[in-house]
Structures are given as structure tokens and as C-alpha cells.
mmCIF file with all atom_site columns, C-alpha atoms and ligand atoms in Angstrom:
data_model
loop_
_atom_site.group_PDB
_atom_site.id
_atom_site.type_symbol
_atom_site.label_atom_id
_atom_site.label_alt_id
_atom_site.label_comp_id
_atom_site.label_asym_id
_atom_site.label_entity_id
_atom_site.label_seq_id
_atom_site.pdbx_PDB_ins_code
_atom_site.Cartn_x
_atom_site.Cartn_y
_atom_site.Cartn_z
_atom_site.occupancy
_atom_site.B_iso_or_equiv
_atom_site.pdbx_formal_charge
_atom_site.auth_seq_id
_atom_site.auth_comp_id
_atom_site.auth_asym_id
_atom_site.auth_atom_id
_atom_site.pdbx_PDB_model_num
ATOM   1   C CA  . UNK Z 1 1   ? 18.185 123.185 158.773 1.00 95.00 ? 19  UNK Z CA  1
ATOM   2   C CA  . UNK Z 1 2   ? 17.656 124.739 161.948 1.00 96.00 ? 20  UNK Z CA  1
ATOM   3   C CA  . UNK Z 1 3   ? 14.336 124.737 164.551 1.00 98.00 ? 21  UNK Z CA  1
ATOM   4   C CA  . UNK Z 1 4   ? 12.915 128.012 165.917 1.00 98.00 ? 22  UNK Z CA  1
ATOM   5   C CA  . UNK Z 1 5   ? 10.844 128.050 168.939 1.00 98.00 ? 23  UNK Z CA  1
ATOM   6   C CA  . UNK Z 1 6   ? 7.443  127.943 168.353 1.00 98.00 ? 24  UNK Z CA  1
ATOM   7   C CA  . UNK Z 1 7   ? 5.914  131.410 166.817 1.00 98.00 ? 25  UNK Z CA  1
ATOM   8   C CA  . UNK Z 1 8   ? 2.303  131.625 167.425 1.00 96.00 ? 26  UNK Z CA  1
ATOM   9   C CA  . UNK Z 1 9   ? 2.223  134.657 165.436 1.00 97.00 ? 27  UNK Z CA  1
ATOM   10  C CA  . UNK Z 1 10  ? 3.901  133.219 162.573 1.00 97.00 ? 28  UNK Z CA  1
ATOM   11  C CA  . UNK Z 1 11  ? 3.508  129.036 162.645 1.00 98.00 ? 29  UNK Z CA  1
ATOM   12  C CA  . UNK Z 1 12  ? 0.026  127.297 161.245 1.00 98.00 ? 30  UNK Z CA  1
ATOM   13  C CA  . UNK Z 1 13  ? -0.386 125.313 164.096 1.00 98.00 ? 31  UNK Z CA  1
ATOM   14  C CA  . UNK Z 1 14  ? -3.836 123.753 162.864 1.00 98.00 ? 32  UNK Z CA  1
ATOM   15  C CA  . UNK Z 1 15  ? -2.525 122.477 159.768 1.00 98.00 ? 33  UNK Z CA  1
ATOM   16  C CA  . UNK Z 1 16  ? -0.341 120.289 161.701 1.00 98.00 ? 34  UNK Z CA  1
ATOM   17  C CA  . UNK Z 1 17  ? -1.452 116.464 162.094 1.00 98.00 ? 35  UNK Z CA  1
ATOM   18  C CA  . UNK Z 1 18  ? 1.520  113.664 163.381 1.00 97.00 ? 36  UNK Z CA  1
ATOM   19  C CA  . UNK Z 1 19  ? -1.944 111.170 162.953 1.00 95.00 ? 37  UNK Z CA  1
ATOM   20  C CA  . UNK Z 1 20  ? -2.013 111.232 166.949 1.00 94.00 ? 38  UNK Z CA  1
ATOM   21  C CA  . UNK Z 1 21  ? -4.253 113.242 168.141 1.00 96.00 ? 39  UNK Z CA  1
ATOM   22  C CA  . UNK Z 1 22  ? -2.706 113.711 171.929 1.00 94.00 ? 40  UNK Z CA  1
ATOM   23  C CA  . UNK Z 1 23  ? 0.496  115.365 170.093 1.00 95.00 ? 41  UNK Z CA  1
ATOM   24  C CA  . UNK Z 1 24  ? -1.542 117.485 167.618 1.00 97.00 ? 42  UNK Z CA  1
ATOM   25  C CA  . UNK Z 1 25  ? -3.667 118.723 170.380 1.00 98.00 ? 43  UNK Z CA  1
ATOM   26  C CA  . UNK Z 1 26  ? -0.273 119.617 172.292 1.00 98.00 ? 44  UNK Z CA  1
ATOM   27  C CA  . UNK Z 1 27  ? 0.845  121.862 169.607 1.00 98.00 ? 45  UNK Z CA  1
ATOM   28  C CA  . UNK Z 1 28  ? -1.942 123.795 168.970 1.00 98.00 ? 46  UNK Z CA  1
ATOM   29  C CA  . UNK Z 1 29  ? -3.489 124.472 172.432 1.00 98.00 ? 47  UNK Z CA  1
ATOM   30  C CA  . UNK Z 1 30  ? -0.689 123.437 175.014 1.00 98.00 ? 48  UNK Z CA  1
ATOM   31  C CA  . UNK Z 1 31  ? 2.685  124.507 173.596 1.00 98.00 ? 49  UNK Z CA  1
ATOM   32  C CA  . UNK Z 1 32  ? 2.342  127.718 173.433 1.00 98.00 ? 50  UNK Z CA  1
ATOM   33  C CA  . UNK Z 1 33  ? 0.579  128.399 176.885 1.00 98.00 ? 51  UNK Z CA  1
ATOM   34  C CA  . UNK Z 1 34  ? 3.349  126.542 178.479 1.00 98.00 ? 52  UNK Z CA  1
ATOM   35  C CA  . UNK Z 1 35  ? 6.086  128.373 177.064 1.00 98.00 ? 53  UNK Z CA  1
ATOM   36  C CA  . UNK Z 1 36  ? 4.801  131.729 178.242 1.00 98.00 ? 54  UNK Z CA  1
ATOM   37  C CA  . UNK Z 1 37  ? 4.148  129.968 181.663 1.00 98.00 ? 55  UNK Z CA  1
ATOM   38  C CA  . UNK Z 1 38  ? 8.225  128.881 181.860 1.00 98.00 ? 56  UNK Z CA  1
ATOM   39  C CA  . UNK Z 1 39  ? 6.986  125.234 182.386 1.00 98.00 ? 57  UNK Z CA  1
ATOM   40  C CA  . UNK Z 1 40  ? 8.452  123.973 178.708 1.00 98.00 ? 58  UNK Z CA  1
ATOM   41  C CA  . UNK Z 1 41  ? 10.069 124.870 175.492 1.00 98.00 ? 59  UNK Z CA  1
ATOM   42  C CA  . UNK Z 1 42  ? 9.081  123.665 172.430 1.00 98.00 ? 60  UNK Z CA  1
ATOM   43  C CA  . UNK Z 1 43  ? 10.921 124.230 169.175 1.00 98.00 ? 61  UNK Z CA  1
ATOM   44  C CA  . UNK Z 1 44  ? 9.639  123.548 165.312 1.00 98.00 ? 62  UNK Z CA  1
ATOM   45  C CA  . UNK Z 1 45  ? 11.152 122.641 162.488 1.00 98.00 ? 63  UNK Z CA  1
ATOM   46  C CA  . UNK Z 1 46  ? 9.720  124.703 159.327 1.00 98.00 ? 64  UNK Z CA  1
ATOM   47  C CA  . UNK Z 1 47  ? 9.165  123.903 155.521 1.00 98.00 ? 65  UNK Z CA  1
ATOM   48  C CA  . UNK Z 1 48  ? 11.767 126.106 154.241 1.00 97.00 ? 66  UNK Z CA  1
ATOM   49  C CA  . UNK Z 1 49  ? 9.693  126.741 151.056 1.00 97.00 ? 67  UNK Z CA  1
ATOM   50  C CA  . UNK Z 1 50  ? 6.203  127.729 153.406 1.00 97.00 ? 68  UNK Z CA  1
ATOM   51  C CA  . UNK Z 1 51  ? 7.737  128.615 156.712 1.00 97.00 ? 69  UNK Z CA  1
ATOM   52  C CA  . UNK Z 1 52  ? 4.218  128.803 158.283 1.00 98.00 ? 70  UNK Z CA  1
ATOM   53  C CA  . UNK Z 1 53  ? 4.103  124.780 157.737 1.00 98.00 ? 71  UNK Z CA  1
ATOM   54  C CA  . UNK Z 1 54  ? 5.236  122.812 160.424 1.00 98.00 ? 72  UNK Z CA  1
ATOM   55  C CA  . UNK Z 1 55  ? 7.494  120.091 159.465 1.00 98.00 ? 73  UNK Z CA  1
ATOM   56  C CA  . UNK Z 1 56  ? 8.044  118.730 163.258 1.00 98.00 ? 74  UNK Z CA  1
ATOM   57  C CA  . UNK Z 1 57  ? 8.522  119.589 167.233 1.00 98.00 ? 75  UNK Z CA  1
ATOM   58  C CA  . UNK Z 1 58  ? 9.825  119.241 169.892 1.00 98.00 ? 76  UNK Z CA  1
ATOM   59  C CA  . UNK Z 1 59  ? 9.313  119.714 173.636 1.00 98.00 ? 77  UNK Z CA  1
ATOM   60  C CA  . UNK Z 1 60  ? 11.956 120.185 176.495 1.00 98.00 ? 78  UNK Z CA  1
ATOM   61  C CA  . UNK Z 1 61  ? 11.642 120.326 179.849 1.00 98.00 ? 79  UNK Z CA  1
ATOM   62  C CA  . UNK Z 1 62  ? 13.070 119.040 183.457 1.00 98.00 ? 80  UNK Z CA  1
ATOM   63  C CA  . UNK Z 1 63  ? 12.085 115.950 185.177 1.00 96.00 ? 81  UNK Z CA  1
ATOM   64  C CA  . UNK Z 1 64  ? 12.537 114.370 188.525 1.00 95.00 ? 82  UNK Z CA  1
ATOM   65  C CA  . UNK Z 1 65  ? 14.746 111.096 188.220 1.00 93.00 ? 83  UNK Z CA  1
ATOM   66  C CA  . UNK Z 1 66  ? 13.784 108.150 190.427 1.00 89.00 ? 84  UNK Z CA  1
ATOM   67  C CA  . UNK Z 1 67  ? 17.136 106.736 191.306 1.00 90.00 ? 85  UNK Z CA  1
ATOM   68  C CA  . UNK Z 1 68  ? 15.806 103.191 192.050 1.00 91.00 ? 86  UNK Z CA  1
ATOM   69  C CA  . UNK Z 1 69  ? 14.657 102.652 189.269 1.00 91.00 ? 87  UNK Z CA  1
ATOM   70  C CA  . UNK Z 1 70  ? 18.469 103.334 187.199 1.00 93.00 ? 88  UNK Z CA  1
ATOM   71  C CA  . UNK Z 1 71  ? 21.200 100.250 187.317 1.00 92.00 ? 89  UNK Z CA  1
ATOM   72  C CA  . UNK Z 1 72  ? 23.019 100.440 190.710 1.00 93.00 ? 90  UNK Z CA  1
ATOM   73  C CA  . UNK Z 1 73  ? 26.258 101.314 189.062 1.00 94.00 ? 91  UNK Z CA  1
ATOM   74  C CA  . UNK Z 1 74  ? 24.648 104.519 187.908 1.00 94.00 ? 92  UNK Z CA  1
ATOM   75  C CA  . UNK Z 1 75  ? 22.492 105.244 191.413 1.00 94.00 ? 93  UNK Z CA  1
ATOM   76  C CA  . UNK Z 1 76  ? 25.883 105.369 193.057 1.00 95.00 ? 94  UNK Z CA  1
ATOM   77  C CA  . UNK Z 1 77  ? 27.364 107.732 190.568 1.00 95.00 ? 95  UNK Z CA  1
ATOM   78  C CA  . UNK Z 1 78  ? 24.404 109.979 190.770 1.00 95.00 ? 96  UNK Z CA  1
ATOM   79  C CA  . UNK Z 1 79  ? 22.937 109.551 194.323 1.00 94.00 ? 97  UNK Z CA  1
ATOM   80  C CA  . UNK Z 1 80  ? 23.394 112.979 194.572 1.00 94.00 ? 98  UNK Z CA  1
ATOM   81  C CA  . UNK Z 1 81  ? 20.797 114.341 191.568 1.00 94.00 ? 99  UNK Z CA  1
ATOM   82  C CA  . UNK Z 1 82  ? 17.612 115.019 191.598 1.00 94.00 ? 100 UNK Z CA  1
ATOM   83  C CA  . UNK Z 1 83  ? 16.170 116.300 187.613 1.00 97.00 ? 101 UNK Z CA  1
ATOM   84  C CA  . UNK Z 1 84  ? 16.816 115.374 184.420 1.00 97.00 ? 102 UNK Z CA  1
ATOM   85  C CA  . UNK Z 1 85  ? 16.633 116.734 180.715 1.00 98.00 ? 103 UNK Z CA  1
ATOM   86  C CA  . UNK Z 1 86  ? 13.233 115.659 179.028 1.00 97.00 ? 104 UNK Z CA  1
ATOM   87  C CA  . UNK Z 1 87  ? 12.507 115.409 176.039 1.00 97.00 ? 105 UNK Z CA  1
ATOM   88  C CA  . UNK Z 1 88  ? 8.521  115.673 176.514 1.00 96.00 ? 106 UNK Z CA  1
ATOM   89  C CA  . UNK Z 1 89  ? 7.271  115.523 173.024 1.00 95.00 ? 107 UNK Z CA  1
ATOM   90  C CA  . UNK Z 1 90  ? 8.396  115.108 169.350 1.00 96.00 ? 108 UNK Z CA  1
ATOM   91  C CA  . UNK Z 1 91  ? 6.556  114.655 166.429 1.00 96.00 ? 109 UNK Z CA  1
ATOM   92  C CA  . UNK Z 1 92  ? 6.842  114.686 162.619 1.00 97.00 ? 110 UNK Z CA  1
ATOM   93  C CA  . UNK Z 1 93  ? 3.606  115.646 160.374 1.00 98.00 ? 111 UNK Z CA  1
ATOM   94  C CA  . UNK Z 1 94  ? 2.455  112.474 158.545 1.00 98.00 ? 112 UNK Z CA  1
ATOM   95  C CA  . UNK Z 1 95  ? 2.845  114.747 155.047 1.00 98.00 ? 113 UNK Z CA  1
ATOM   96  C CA  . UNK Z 1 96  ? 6.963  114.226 155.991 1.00 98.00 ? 114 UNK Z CA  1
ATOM   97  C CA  . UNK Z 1 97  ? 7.349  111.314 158.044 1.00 97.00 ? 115 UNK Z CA  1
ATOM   98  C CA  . UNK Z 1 98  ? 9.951  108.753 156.547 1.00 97.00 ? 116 UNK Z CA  1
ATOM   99  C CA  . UNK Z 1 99  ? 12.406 111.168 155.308 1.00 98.00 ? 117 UNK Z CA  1
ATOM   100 C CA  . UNK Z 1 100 ? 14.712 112.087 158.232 1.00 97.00 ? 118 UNK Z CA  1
ATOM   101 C CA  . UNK Z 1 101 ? 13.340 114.751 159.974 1.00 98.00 ? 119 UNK Z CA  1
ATOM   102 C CA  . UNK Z 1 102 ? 12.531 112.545 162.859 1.00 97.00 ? 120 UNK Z CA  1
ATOM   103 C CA  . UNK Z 1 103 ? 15.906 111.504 163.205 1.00 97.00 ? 121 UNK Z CA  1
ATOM   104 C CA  . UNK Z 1 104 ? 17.284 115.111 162.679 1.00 98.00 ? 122 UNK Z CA  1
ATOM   105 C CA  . UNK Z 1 105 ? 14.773 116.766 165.286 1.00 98.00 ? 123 UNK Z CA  1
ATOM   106 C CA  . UNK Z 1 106 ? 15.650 114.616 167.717 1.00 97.00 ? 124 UNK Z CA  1
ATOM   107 C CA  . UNK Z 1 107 ? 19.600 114.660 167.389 1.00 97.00 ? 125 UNK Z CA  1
ATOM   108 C CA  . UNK Z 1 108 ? 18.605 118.952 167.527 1.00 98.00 ? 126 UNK Z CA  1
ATOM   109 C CA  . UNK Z 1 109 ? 17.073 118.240 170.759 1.00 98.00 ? 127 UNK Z CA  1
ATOM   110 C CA  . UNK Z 1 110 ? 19.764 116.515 172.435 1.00 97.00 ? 128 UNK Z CA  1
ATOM   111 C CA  . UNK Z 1 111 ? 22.335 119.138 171.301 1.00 97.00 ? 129 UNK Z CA  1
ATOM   112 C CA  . UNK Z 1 112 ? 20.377 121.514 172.919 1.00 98.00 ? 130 UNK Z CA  1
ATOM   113 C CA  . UNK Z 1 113 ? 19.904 119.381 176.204 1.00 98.00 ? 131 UNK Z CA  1
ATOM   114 C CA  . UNK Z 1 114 ? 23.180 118.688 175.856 1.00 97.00 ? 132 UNK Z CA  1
ATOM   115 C CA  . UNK Z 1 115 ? 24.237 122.716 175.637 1.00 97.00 ? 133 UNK Z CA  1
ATOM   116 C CA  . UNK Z 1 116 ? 22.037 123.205 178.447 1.00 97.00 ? 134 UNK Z CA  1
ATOM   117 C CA  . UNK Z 1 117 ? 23.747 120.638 180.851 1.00 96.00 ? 135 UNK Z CA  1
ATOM   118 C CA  . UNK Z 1 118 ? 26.722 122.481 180.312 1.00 95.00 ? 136 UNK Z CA  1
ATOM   119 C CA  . UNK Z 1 119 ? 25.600 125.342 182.268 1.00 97.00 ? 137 UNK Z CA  1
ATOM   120 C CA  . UNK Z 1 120 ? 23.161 123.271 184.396 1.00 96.00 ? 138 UNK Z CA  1
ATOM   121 C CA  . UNK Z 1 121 ? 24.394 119.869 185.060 1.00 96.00 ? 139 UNK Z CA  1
ATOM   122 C CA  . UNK Z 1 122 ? 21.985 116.915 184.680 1.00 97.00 ? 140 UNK Z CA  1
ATOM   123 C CA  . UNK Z 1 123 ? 23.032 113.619 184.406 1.00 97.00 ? 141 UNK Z CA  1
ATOM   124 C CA  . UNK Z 1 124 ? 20.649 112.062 182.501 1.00 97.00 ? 142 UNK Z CA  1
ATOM   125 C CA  . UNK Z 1 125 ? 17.881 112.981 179.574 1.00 97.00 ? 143 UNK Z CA  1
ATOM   126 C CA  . UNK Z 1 126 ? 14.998 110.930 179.831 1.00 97.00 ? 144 UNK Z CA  1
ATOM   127 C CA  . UNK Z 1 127 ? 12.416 110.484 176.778 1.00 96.00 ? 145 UNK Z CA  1
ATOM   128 C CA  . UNK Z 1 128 ? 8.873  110.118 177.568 1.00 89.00 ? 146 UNK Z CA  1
ATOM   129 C CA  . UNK Z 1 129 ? 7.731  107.099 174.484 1.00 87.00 ? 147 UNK Z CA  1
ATOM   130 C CA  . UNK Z 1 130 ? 4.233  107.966 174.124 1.00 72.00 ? 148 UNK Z CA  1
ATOM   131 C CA  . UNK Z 1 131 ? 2.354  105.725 171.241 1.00 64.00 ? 149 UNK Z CA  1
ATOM   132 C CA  . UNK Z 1 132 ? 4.114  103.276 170.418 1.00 70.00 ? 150 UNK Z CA  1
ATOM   133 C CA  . UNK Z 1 133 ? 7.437  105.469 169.710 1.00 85.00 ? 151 UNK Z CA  1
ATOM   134 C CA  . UNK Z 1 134 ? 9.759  102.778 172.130 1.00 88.00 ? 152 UNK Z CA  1
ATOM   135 C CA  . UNK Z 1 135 ? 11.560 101.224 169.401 1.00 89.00 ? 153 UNK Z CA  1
ATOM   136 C CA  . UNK Z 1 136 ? 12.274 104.609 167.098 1.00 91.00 ? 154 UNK Z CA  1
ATOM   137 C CA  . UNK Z 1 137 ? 14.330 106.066 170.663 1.00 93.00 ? 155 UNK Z CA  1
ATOM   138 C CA  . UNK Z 1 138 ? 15.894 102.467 171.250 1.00 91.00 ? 156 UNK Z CA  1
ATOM   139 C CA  . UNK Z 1 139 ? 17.402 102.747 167.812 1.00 90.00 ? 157 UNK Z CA  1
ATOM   140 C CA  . UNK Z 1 140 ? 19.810 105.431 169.032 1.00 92.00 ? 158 UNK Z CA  1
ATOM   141 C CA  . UNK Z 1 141 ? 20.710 103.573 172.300 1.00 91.00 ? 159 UNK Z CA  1
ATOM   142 C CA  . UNK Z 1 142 ? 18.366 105.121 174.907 1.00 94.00 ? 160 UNK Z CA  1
ATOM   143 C CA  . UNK Z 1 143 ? 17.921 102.385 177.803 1.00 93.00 ? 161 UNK Z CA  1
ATOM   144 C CA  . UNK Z 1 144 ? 14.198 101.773 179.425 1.00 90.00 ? 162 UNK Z CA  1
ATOM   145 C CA  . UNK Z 1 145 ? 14.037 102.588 183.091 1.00 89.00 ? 163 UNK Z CA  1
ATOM   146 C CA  . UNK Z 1 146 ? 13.485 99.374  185.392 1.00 86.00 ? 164 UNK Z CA  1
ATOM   147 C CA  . UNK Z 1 147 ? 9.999  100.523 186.214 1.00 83.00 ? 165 UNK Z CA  1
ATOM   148 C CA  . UNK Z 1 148 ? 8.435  102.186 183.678 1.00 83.00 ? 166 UNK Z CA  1
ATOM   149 C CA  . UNK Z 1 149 ? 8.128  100.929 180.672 1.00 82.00 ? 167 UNK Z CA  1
ATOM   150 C CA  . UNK Z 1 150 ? 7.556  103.896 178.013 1.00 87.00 ? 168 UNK Z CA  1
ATOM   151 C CA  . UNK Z 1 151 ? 10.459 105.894 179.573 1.00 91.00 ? 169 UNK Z CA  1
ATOM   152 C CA  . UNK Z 1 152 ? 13.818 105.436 178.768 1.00 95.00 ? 170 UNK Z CA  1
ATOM   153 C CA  . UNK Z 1 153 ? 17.128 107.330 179.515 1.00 96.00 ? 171 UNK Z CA  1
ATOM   154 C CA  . UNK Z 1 154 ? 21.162 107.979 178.565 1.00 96.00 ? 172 UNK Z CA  1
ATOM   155 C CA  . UNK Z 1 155 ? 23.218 109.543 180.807 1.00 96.00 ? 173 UNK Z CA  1
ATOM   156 C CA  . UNK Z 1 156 ? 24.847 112.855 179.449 1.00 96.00 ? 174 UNK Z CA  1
ATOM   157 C CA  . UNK Z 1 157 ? 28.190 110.960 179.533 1.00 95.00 ? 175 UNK Z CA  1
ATOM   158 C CA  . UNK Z 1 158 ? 26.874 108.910 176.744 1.00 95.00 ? 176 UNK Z CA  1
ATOM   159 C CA  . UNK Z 1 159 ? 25.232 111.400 174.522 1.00 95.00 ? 177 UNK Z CA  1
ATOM   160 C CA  . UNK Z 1 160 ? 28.108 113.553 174.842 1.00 95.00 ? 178 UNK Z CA  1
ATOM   161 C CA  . UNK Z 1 161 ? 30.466 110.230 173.440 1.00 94.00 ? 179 UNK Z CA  1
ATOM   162 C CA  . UNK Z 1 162 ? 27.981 109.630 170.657 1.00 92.00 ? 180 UNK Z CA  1
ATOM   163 C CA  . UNK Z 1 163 ? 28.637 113.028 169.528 1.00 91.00 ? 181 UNK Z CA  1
ATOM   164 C CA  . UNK Z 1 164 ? 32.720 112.464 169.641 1.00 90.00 ? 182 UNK Z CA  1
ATOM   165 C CA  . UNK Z 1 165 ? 33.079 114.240 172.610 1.00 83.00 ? 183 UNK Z CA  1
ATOM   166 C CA  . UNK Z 1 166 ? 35.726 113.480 175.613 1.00 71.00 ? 184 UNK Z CA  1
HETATM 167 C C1  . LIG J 2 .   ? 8.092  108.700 165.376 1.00 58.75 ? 9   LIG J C1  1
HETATM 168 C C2  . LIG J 2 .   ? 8.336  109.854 164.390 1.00 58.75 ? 9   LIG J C2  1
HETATM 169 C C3  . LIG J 2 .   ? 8.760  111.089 165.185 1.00 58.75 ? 9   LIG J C3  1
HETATM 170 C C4  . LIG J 2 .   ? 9.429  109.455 163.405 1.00 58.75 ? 9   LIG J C4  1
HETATM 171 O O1  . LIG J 2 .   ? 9.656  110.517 162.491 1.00 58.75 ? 9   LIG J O1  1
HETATM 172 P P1  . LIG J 2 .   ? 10.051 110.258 160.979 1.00 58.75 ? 9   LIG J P1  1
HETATM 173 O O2  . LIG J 2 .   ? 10.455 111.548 160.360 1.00 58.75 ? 9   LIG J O2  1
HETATM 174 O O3  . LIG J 2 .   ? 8.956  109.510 160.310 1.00 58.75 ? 9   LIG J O3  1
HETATM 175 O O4  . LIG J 2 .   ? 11.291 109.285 161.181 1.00 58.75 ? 9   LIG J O4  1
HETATM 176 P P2  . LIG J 2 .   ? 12.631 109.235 160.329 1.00 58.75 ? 9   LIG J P2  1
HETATM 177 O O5  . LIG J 2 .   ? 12.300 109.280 158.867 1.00 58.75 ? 9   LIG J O5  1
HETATM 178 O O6  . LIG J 2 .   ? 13.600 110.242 160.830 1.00 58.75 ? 9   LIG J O6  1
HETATM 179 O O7  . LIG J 2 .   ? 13.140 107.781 160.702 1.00 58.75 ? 9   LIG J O7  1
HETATM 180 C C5  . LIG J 2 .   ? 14.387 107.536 161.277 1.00 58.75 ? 9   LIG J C5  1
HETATM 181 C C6  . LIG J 2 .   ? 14.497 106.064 161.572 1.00 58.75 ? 9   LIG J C6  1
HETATM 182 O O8  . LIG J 2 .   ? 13.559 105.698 162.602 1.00 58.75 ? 9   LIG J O8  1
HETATM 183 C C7  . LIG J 2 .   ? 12.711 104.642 162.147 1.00 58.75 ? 9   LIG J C7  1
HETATM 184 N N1  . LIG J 2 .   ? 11.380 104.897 162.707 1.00 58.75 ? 9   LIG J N1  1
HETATM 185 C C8  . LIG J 2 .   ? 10.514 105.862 162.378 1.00 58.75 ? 9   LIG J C8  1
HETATM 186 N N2  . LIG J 2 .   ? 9.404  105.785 163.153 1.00 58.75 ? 9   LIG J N2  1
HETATM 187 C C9  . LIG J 2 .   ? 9.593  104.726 163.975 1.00 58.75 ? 9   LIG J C9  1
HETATM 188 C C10 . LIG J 2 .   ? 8.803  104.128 165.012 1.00 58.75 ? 9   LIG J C10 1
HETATM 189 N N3  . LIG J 2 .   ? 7.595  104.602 165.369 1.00 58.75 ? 9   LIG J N3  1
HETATM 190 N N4  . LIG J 2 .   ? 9.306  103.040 165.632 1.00 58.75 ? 9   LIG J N4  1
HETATM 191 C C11 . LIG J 2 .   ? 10.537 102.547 165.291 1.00 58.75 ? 9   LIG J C11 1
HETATM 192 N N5  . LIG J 2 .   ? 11.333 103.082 164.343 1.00 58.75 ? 9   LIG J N5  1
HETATM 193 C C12 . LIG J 2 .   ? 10.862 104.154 163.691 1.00 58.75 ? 9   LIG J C12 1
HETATM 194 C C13 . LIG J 2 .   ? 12.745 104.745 160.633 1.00 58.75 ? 9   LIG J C13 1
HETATM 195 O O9  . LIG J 2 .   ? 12.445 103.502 160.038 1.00 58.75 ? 9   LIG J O9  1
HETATM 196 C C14 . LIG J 2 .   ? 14.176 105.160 160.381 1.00 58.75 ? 9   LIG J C14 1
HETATM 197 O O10 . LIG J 2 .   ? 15.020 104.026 160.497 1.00 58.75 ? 9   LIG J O10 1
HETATM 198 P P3  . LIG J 2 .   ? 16.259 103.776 159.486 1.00 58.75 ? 9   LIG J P3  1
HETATM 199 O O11 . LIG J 2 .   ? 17.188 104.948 159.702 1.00 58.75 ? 9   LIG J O11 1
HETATM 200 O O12 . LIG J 2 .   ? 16.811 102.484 159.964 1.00 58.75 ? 9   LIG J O12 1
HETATM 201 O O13 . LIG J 2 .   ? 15.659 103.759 158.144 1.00 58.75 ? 9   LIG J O13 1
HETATM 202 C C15 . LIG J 2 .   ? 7.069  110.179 163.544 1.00 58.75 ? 9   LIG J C15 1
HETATM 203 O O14 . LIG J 2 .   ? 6.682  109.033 162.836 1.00 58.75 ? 9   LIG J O14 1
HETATM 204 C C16 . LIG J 2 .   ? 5.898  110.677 164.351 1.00 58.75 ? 9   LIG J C16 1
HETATM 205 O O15 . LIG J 2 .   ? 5.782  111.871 164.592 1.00 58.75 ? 9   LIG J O15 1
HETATM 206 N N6  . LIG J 2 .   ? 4.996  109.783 164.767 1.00 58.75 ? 9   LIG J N6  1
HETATM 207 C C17 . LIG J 2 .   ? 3.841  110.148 165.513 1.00 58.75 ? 9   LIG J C17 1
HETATM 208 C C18 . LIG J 2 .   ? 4.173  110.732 166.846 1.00 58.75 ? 9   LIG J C18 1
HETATM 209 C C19 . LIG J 2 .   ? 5.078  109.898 167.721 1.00 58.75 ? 9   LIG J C19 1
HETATM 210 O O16 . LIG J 2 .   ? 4.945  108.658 167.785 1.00 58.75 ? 9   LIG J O16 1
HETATM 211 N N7  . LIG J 2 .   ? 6.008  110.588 168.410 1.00 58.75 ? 9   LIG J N7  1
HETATM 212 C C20 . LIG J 2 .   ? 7.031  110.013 169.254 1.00 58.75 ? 9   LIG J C20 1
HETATM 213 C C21 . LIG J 2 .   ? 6.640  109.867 170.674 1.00 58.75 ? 9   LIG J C21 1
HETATM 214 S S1  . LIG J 2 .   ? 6.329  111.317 171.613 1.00 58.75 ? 9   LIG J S1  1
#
């Protein structure tokens, strides 16, 4: 499996429905608009056997990191940065939620934060939990921010350990 970014051309954005509306509404008007605009990336996941279906997405961009609001041990070791790695959006069409592709997308989207970082450092990537979605990032360790609730980090040291590296 691989995701491609999003192909306006060639993905059936309107057959896509997550059951939120916000992140459906995204997809088909936002996404694409944004891209062009350099403002975010967002990559899908196809259904090998209809490649026009969407299976999931995902949407990267930068954010600004409020130091204050990170444990002191890790202000110090960052009082220098400014932006991390978001991951704005992800979502999983009801027709294959349950079966991993959640899970996959968003281990995708931290490899490619995490390639990213290696040419521009960040220190952290920050997940924005919109609906309800808290506990599915808390699963893989992410840690909420002291002041704000549905956001919650790991600092690129961590990722890159989860993934066996250094
Ligand atoms: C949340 C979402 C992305 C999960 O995708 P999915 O393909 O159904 O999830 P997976 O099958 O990969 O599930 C992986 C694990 O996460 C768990 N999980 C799935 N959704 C969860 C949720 N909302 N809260 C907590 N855990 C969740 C699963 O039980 C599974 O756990 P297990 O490995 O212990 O069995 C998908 O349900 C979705 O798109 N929901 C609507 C949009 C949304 O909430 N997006 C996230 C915020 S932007």
C-alpha cells in the first residue's frame, strides 16, 4: 500500500463520507485549494481494485508550538523552536473503517513527517484530535498539551525510537 497526493483529476472526492461532515467537507472543497495555495498537503489512500475510491487521508502541514504549554524538561531542550509537523486531518471512509487503514495512514504520515524533519528540523509533530479522535492518537503514545485539550504531541526523538531508530 502506498498514498498518493490527492488527484483531483483522478480521485471521487464526493463519494467519500468518514460520517463527519467537517472532514468530508475538507476533502472535497478544501484539500485541493490548499495544496495549490502551498498552505497543506494532503495525501489519499486508494482502493486498489477502484483507484478513484478513496479509502482514507491525510493532511500535513506546519504549526507554531507554544512552549509553555510542553513539560519544562522539553521547553528547555527546545526553547529555541518555533513550528512543528501537523498532522491536520485524517480520516477513514465509514465503508473501511475497522480494518487497519486508520492505523496504517497514520504510521504513513509520520514517516513522511518524519522524512521531512530530516531536511527541516522540527522537534515535535502535533495532532490536531478533532471529534472525538483523542483516544485512537493516545493509543500510539502521543501526549496532550497542558492547555489544550484536543491537541497532543511526540517529539521527533520519540517517533524516530518507535520506529527502531538511534
Ligand atoms: C478515527 C479513524 C481514522 C480510525 O480509522 P479506522 O480505519 O477505523 O481505525 P483502525 O481500524 O486502523 O483502528 C486501529 C485501532 O484504533 C482503534 N480506534 C479506531 N477508532 C478509534 C477512535 N475513534 N477512538 C479510539 N480508538 C479508535 C481501533 O479499535 C483499533 O484498535 P486495536 O488495534 O486495539 O484493535 C476513523 O474511524 C475515522 O475516520 N473516523 C472519523 C474521522 C475522525 O475521527 N478522524 C480523526 C480526527 S481528525
Amino acid at each position: 500500500m502506498k498514498t498518493v497526493p490527492l488527484d483531483k483529476s483522478r480521485h471521487d472526492r464526493k463519494r467519500f463520507d468518514c460520517g463527519i461532515k467537517a472532514l468530508n467537507v475538507y476533502l472535497q472543497m478544501m484539500a485541493n485549494q490548499q495544496s495549490a495555495r502551498d498552505n497543506t498537503r494532503t495525501f489519499i489512500l486508494e482502493d486498489k481494485h477502484n483507484p478513484q475510491w478513496i479509502i482514507g487521508y491525510y493532511t500535513l502541514t506546519m504549526t507554531t508550538i507554544d512552549l509553555g504549554s510542553l513539560p519544562l524538561k522539553l521547553q528547555k531542550k527546545h526553547r529555541l523552536a518555533t513550528s512543528g509537523g501537523l498532522i491536520a486531518r485524517l480520516a477513514v471512509d465509514k465503508r473501511y473503517q475497522g480494518r487497519g487503514f486508520g492505523e496504517w495512514l497514520f504510521v504513513d504520515a509520520l514517516i513522511r513527517l518524519l522524512d521531512a524533519s530530516n531536511s527541516v528540523a522540527f522537534p515535535l509533530i502535533v495532532v490536531d484530535a478533532k471529534d472525538g479522535a483523542l483516544a485512537f492518537y493516545k493509543k500510539f503514545g502521543f501526549l496532550t498539551f497542558f492547555d489544550e485539550e484536543n491537541k497532543l504531541f511526540m517529539t521527533m526523538d520519540s517517533v524516530r525510537k518507535s520506529f527502531g531508530e538511534k
